[in-house]
mmCIF file of C-alpha atoms in Angstrom:
data_model
loop_
_atom_site.group_PDB
_atom_site.id
_atom_site.type_symbol
_atom_site.label_atom_id
_atom_site.label_comp_id
_atom_site.label_asym_id
_atom_site.label_seq_id
_atom_site.Cartn_x
_atom_site.Cartn_y
_atom_site.Cartn_z
ATOM 1 C CA UNK A 1 13.697 10.154 12.372
ATOM 2 C CA UNK A 2 12.574 13.497 13.496
ATOM 3 C CA UNK A 3 10.915 12.700 16.627
ATOM 4 C CA UNK A 4 9.627 16.023 17.367
ATOM 5 C CA UNK A 5 7.942 16.295 13.900
ATOM 6 C CA UNK A 6 6.519 12.572 14.218
ATOM 7 C CA UNK A 7 4.504 13.611 17.119
ATOM 8 C CA UNK A 8 3.617 16.580 16.131
ATOM 9 C CA UNK A 9 2.399 15.400 12.784
ATOM 10 C CA UNK A 10 0.484 12.356 14.403
ATOM 11 C CA UNK A 11 -1.207 14.567 16.641
ATOM 12 C CA UNK A 12 -2.204 17.055 14.048
ATOM 13 C CA UNK A 13 -3.737 14.566 11.832
ATOM 14 C CA UNK A 14 -5.366 12.013 14.545
ATOM 15 C CA UNK A 15 -2.997 9.444 13.633
ATOM 16 C CA UNK A 16 -2.165 6.647 15.984
ATOM 17 C CA UNK A 17 1.510 7.067 15.384
ATOM 18 C CA UNK A 18 3.968 8.651 12.674
ATOM 19 C CA UNK A 19 7.443 8.056 11.644
ATOM 20 C CA UNK A 20 9.025 10.848 9.764
ATOM 21 C CA UNK A 21 12.547 10.513 8.530
ATOM 22 C CA UNK A 22 14.903 13.565 7.487
ATOM 23 C CA UNK A 23 15.456 13.421 4.007
ATOM 24 C CA UNK A 24 19.050 14.499 4.176
ATOM 25 C CA UNK A 25 19.711 14.921 0.384
ATOM 26 C CA UNK A 26 19.558 12.672 -2.437
ATOM 27 C CA UNK A 27 17.126 11.601 -5.234
ATOM 28 C CA UNK A 28 13.747 9.530 -4.999
ATOM 29 C CA UNK A 29 15.195 6.532 -4.856
ATOM 30 C CA UNK A 30 17.222 7.508 -1.616
ATOM 31 C CA UNK A 31 14.247 8.854 -0.177
ATOM 32 C CA UNK A 32 12.519 5.409 -0.522
ATOM 33 C CA UNK A 33 15.599 3.716 0.779
ATOM 34 C CA UNK A 34 15.358 5.627 3.767
ATOM 35 C CA UNK A 35 11.614 5.137 4.164
ATOM 36 C CA UNK A 36 12.073 1.556 3.828
ATOM 37 C CA UNK A 37 14.472 1.408 6.247
ATOM 38 C CA UNK A 38 11.971 2.884 9.086
ATOM 39 C CA UNK A 39 9.239 0.469 7.983
ATOM 40 C CA UNK A 40 11.583 -2.353 7.814
ATOM 41 C CA UNK A 41 12.585 -1.538 11.867
ATOM 42 C CA UNK A 42 8.837 -1.111 12.506
ATOM 43 C CA UNK A 43 8.041 -4.811 10.938
ATOM 44 C CA UNK A 44 11.067 -5.971 12.970
ATOM 45 C CA UNK A 45 10.301 -4.422 16.302
ATOM 46 C CA UNK A 46 6.509 -4.987 16.563
ATOM 47 C CA UNK A 47 5.579 -8.367 14.398
ATOM 48 C CA UNK A 48 4.428 -11.154 16.485
ATOM 49 C CA UNK A 49 4.171 -14.845 15.294
ATOM 50 C CA UNK A 50 -0.033 -14.586 15.516
ATOM 51 C CA UNK A 51 -0.201 -11.519 13.326
ATOM 52 C CA UNK A 52 -1.819 -12.157 9.945
ATOM 53 C CA UNK A 53 0.251 -9.337 7.641
ATOM 54 C CA UNK A 54 -1.261 -7.677 4.634
ATOM 55 C CA UNK A 55 1.303 -6.387 2.005
ATOM 56 C CA UNK A 56 0.527 -4.265 -0.765
ATOM 57 C CA UNK A 57 2.524 -3.089 -3.641
ATOM 58 C CA UNK A 58 4.967 0.057 -4.177
ATOM 59 C CA UNK A 59 8.728 0.737 -4.739
ATOM 60 C CA UNK A 60 9.095 1.821 -0.975
ATOM 61 C CA UNK A 61 7.792 -1.450 0.200
ATOM 62 C CA UNK A 62 10.294 -3.198 -2.150
ATOM 63 C CA UNK A 63 13.007 -0.932 -0.868
ATOM 64 C CA UNK A 64 11.819 -2.166 2.735
ATOM 65 C CA UNK A 65 12.604 -5.835 1.928
ATOM 66 C CA UNK A 66 16.372 -4.997 1.634
ATOM 67 C CA UNK A 67 16.645 -4.090 5.554
ATOM 68 C CA UNK A 68 14.485 -6.679 6.498
ATOM 69 C CA UNK A 69 16.061 -9.179 8.838
ATOM 70 C CA UNK A 70 14.468 -12.665 10.445
ATOM 71 C CA UNK A 71 10.960 -11.978 11.222
ATOM 72 C CA UNK A 72 8.514 -14.121 13.654
ATOM 73 C CA UNK A 73 6.883 -17.112 11.746
ATOM 74 C CA UNK A 74 3.704 -14.704 11.012
ATOM 75 C CA UNK A 75 1.336 -15.195 8.110
ATOM 76 C CA UNK A 76 1.938 -13.142 5.164
ATOM 77 C CA UNK A 77 -1.018 -12.132 2.637
ATOM 78 C CA UNK A 78 -0.723 -10.399 -0.875
ATOM 79 C CA UNK A 79 -3.531 -7.898 -0.804
ATOM 80 C CA UNK A 80 -3.441 -6.558 -4.335
ATOM 81 C CA UNK A 81 -2.764 -8.720 -7.757
ATOM 82 C CA UNK A 82 -0.024 -7.967 -9.743
ATOM 83 C CA UNK A 83 0.460 -4.378 -10.989
ATOM 84 C CA UNK A 84 1.421 -4.201 -14.653
ATOM 85 C CA UNK A 85 5.302 -3.316 -14.937
ATOM 86 C CA UNK A 86 8.218 -3.788 -17.275
ATOM 87 C CA UNK A 87 10.328 -4.561 -14.229
ATOM 88 C CA UNK A 88 10.165 -8.273 -13.323
ATOM 89 C CA UNK A 89 11.493 -7.987 -9.926
ATOM 90 C CA UNK A 90 8.818 -5.046 -8.959
ATOM 91 C CA UNK A 91 5.636 -6.832 -8.471
ATOM 92 C CA UNK A 92 3.199 -7.683 -5.722
ATOM 93 C CA UNK A 93 3.942 -11.363 -5.870
ATOM 94 C CA UNK A 94 7.716 -11.133 -5.878
ATOM 95 C CA UNK A 95 7.511 -8.494 -2.776
ATOM 96 C CA UNK A 96 5.313 -10.841 -0.833
ATOM 97 C CA UNK A 97 7.586 -13.789 -1.481
ATOM 98 C CA UNK A 98 10.686 -12.016 -0.218
ATOM 99 C CA UNK A 99 9.029 -10.608 2.909
ATOM 100 C CA UNK A 100 7.585 -14.253 3.553
ATOM 101 C CA UNK A 101 11.459 -15.246 3.257
ATOM 102 C CA UNK A 102 12.039 -13.572 6.399
ATOM 103 C CA UNK A 103 9.149 -15.321 8.296
ATOM 104 C CA UNK A 104 9.282 -18.676 6.999
ATOM 105 C CA UNK A 105 5.343 -18.937 8.252
ATOM 106 C CA UNK A 106 2.415 -19.445 6.075
ATOM 107 C CA UNK A 107 2.147 -17.182 2.814
ATOM 108 C CA UNK A 108 -1.033 -16.601 0.696
ATOM 109 C CA UNK A 109 -0.130 -15.097 -2.753
ATOM 110 C CA UNK A 110 -2.316 -13.768 -5.340
ATOM 111 C CA UNK A 111 -1.604 -14.692 -8.496
ATOM 112 C CA UNK A 112 -3.657 -12.922 -10.643
ATOM 113 C CA UNK A 113 -3.522 -9.378 -12.154
ATOM 114 C CA UNK A 114 -4.493 -6.456 -10.549
ATOM 115 C CA UNK A 115 -6.667 -4.768 -13.307
ATOM 116 C CA UNK A 116 -8.533 -6.833 -15.745
ATOM 117 C CA UNK A 117 -11.109 -6.012 -18.660
ATOM 118 C CA UNK A 118 -14.231 -6.431 -17.364
ATOM 119 C CA UNK A 119 -16.137 -6.813 -14.053
ATOM 120 C CA UNK A 120 -17.279 -10.378 -15.211
ATOM 121 C CA UNK A 121 -13.607 -11.444 -15.565
ATOM 122 C CA UNK A 122 -12.659 -10.337 -12.311
ATOM 123 C CA UNK A 123 -15.771 -12.247 -10.558
ATOM 124 C CA UNK A 124 -14.730 -15.398 -12.418
ATOM 125 C CA UNK A 125 -10.928 -15.156 -11.275
ATOM 126 C CA UNK A 126 -12.174 -14.495 -7.795
ATOM 127 C CA UNK A 127 -13.878 -17.806 -7.475
ATOM 128 C CA UNK A 128 -10.783 -19.901 -8.785
ATOM 129 C CA UNK A 129 -9.895 -21.871 -5.554
ATOM 130 C CA UNK A 130 -6.566 -20.486 -5.169
ATOM 131 C CA UNK A 131 -7.220 -16.854 -5.409
ATOM 132 C CA UNK A 132 -10.166 -17.458 -3.055
ATOM 133 C CA UNK A 133 -7.997 -19.135 -0.632
ATOM 134 C CA UNK A 134 -5.756 -15.944 -0.469
ATOM 135 C CA UNK A 135 -9.063 -13.590 -0.505
ATOM 136 C CA UNK A 136 -10.657 -15.104 2.063
ATOM 137 C CA UNK A 137 -7.665 -14.082 4.297
ATOM 138 C CA UNK A 138 -8.355 -10.367 3.827
ATOM 139 C CA UNK A 139 -11.168 -10.725 6.851
ATOM 140 C CA UNK A 140 -8.448 -12.231 9.200
ATOM 141 C CA UNK A 141 -5.579 -9.227 8.675
ATOM 142 C CA UNK A 142 -4.433 -7.989 11.998
ATOM 143 C CA UNK A 143 -2.042 -5.631 10.427
ATOM 144 C CA UNK A 144 -1.168 -4.002 6.790
ATOM 145 C CA UNK A 145 1.719 -2.246 5.106
ATOM 146 C CA UNK A 146 0.201 -0.344 1.989
ATOM 147 C CA UNK A 147 1.764 2.117 -0.368
ATOM 148 C CA UNK A 148 0.173 5.337 -1.409
ATOM 149 C CA UNK A 149 -0.101 6.292 -5.052
ATOM 150 C CA UNK A 150 -0.246 10.103 -6.269
ATOM 151 C CA UNK A 151 -2.883 10.430 -8.954
ATOM 152 C CA UNK A 152 -0.316 11.845 -11.516
ATOM 153 C CA UNK A 153 1.571 10.593 -14.598
ATOM 154 C CA UNK A 154 4.258 8.339 -13.285
ATOM 155 C CA UNK A 155 3.275 8.289 -9.673
ATOM 156 C CA UNK A 156 0.233 5.907 -9.768
ATOM 157 C CA UNK A 157 0.514 2.507 -11.481
ATOM 158 C CA UNK A 158 -3.058 2.219 -11.337
ATOM 159 C CA UNK A 159 -4.012 5.446 -13.085
ATOM 160 C CA UNK A 160 -1.372 4.280 -15.803
ATOM 161 C CA UNK A 161 -3.395 1.075 -16.522
ATOM 162 C CA UNK A 162 -6.561 2.400 -17.042
ATOM 163 C CA UNK A 163 -8.392 3.638 -20.235
ATOM 164 C CA UNK A 164 -7.777 7.144 -20.703
ATOM 165 C CA UNK A 165 -11.440 7.905 -21.077
ATOM 166 C CA UNK A 166 -11.709 6.389 -17.325
ATOM 167 C CA UNK A 167 -8.619 8.310 -16.313
ATOM 168 C CA UNK A 168 -10.375 11.544 -17.581
ATOM 169 C CA UNK A 169 -13.577 10.387 -15.609
ATOM 170 C CA UNK A 170 -11.569 10.054 -12.398
ATOM 171 C CA UNK A 171 -9.642 13.139 -12.997
ATOM 172 C CA UNK A 172 -12.943 15.200 -13.209
ATOM 173 C CA UNK A 173 -14.160 13.559 -9.721
ATOM 174 C CA UNK A 174 -11.074 14.736 -7.978
ATOM 175 C CA UNK A 175 -9.210 11.730 -8.022
ATOM 176 C CA UNK A 176 -5.885 12.505 -5.747
ATOM 177 C CA UNK A 177 -4.318 9.170 -4.423
ATOM 178 C CA UNK A 178 -4.757 5.476 -4.677
ATOM 179 C CA UNK A 179 -4.341 2.886 -1.843
ATOM 180 C CA UNK A 180 -4.778 -0.886 -2.802
ATOM 181 C CA UNK A 181 -6.426 0.469 -6.020
ATOM 182 C CA UNK A 182 -8.868 2.343 -3.798
ATOM 183 C CA UNK A 183 -9.411 5.938 -5.670
ATOM 184 C CA UNK A 184 -9.304 8.706 -3.484
ATOM 185 C CA UNK A 185 -10.269 12.479 -3.784
ATOM 186 C CA UNK A 186 -8.567 15.187 -1.854
ATOM 187 C CA UNK A 187 -10.880 14.505 0.904
ATOM 188 C CA UNK A 188 -10.157 11.134 1.479
ATOM 189 C CA UNK A 189 -13.690 10.007 -0.237
ATOM 190 C CA UNK A 190 -13.787 6.688 -2.291
ATOM 191 C CA UNK A 191 -14.635 7.498 -5.676
ATOM 192 C CA UNK A 192 -16.664 4.803 -7.491
ATOM 193 C CA UNK A 193 -17.484 4.151 -11.110
ATOM 194 C CA UNK A 194 -19.015 1.144 -12.754
ATOM 195 C CA UNK A 195 -15.517 -0.555 -13.586
ATOM 196 C CA UNK A 196 -13.956 0.802 -10.480
ATOM 197 C CA UNK A 197 -13.362 -0.731 -8.291
ATOM 198 C CA UNK A 198 -14.816 -4.195 -9.941
ATOM 199 C CA UNK A 199 -12.601 -4.649 -12.053
ATOM 200 C CA UNK A 200 -9.629 -4.823 -9.674
ATOM 201 C CA UNK A 201 -8.743 -7.571 -7.651
ATOM 202 C CA UNK A 202 -7.501 -6.675 -4.279
ATOM 203 C CA UNK A 203 -8.866 -5.792 -0.795
ATOM 204 C CA UNK A 204 -11.968 -4.042 -0.641
ATOM 205 C CA UNK A 205 -12.051 -0.500 1.023
ATOM 206 C CA UNK A 206 -14.246 -1.832 3.983
ATOM 207 C CA UNK A 207 -12.010 -4.733 4.563
ATOM 208 C CA UNK A 208 -9.041 -2.540 4.821
ATOM 209 C CA UNK A 209 -10.807 -0.330 6.990
ATOM 210 C CA UNK A 210 -11.634 -3.429 9.217
ATOM 211 C CA UNK A 211 -7.925 -4.187 9.743
ATOM 212 C CA UNK A 212 -6.743 -2.989 13.572
ATOM 213 C CA UNK A 213 -3.513 -1.725 12.204
ATOM 214 C CA UNK A 214 -2.456 -0.155 8.980
ATOM 215 C CA UNK A 215 0.579 1.590 8.133
ATOM 216 C CA UNK A 216 0.835 3.736 5.112
ATOM 217 C CA UNK A 217 4.579 4.449 3.583
ATOM 218 C CA UNK A 218 4.944 7.225 1.080
ATOM 219 C CA UNK A 219 7.244 10.319 0.974
ATOM 220 C CA UNK A 220 8.043 13.386 -1.257
ATOM 221 C CA UNK A 221 6.538 16.745 -1.759
ATOM 222 C CA UNK A 222 4.783 15.903 -4.983
ATOM 223 C CA UNK A 223 2.731 13.002 -3.072
ATOM 224 C CA UNK A 224 2.040 15.171 -0.453
ATOM 225 C CA UNK A 225 -1.751 15.544 -1.690
ATOM 226 C CA UNK A 226 -2.233 11.732 -2.130
ATOM 227 C CA UNK A 227 -0.662 11.170 1.500
ATOM 228 C CA UNK A 228 -3.071 13.832 3.117
ATOM 229 C CA UNK A 229 -6.186 12.207 1.050
ATOM 230 C CA UNK A 230 -4.906 8.869 2.458
ATOM 231 C CA UNK A 231 -4.467 10.313 6.103
ATOM 232 C CA UNK A 232 -8.022 11.786 5.713
ATOM 233 C CA UNK A 233 -9.679 8.693 4.208
ATOM 234 C CA UNK A 234 -9.414 6.908 7.495
ATOM 235 C CA UNK A 235 -7.872 3.682 5.701
ATOM 236 C CA UNK A 236 -4.255 3.991 7.565
ATOM 237 C CA UNK A 237 -3.861 4.245 11.247
ATOM 238 C CA UNK A 238 0.242 5.020 10.867
ATOM 239 C CA UNK A 239 2.337 6.739 8.556
ATOM 240 C CA UNK A 240 5.852 6.528 7.545
ATOM 241 C CA UNK A 241 7.084 9.679 5.343
ATOM 242 C CA UNK A 242 9.808 12.087 4.974
ATOM 243 C CA UNK A 243 10.119 15.630 6.556
ATOM 244 C CA UNK A 244 9.466 17.216 3.306
ATOM 245 C CA UNK A 245 6.010 15.736 3.247
ATOM 246 C CA UNK A 246 5.399 15.990 6.544
ATOM 247 C CA UNK A 247 5.968 20.093 6.716
ATOM 248 C CA UNK A 248 3.481 20.110 3.988
ATOM 249 C CA UNK A 249 1.032 17.720 5.793
ATOM 250 C CA UNK A 250 1.068 20.088 8.717
ATOM 251 C CA UNK A 251 0.389 22.928 6.693
ATOM 252 C CA UNK A 252 -2.576 21.664 5.123
#
């Protein structure tokens, strides 16, 4: 961890805290492992049994699990539905299950897709007792750990799942990032369209904003614009990133 860069980044962007890891070479998977390790350390050192912790989705958060030891028996809540992916071990429910194994506390999974065909279908699923049991916990979260998607091909599962016409519309509106399916422009403002966010089953922006402590995790130069958008949005209070992205954020 680069302590000086961490402090400078947090101060520059008005964050409650930042952890900047030195990239030290390696590919994207190696960097995700470094960030996941730092995130696991933060979880291990700061969680309390009284916490209600929301977990979103992201490859870096999946990498985090590999470094987690035994955690306090806190409550774990899945805050986004399952993302469309061909890799069965990389989905929101599996991530929450693996984190909950480390706590042995209550767990609230969300056994529904992140994105459905119509707002009406999303409303019907939200009324399901098993789904509403979990979504009712969104207003009780004390902490959340969220990934940050870059709004480019290959960097955003949300973007990849949407119809091309809607993607083009969001692109034209300046879409730069997504956090828990909340689409943000470069200034951090939420972009709304009739089907967005109505077709998503996930925590809402106002609910995420009400969580006392939200940690965003993402790194790499390619994601720097998305990370900056997430920071500007005010949705996250702490950031875990790498030195490559941190320097670009400081230059912004």
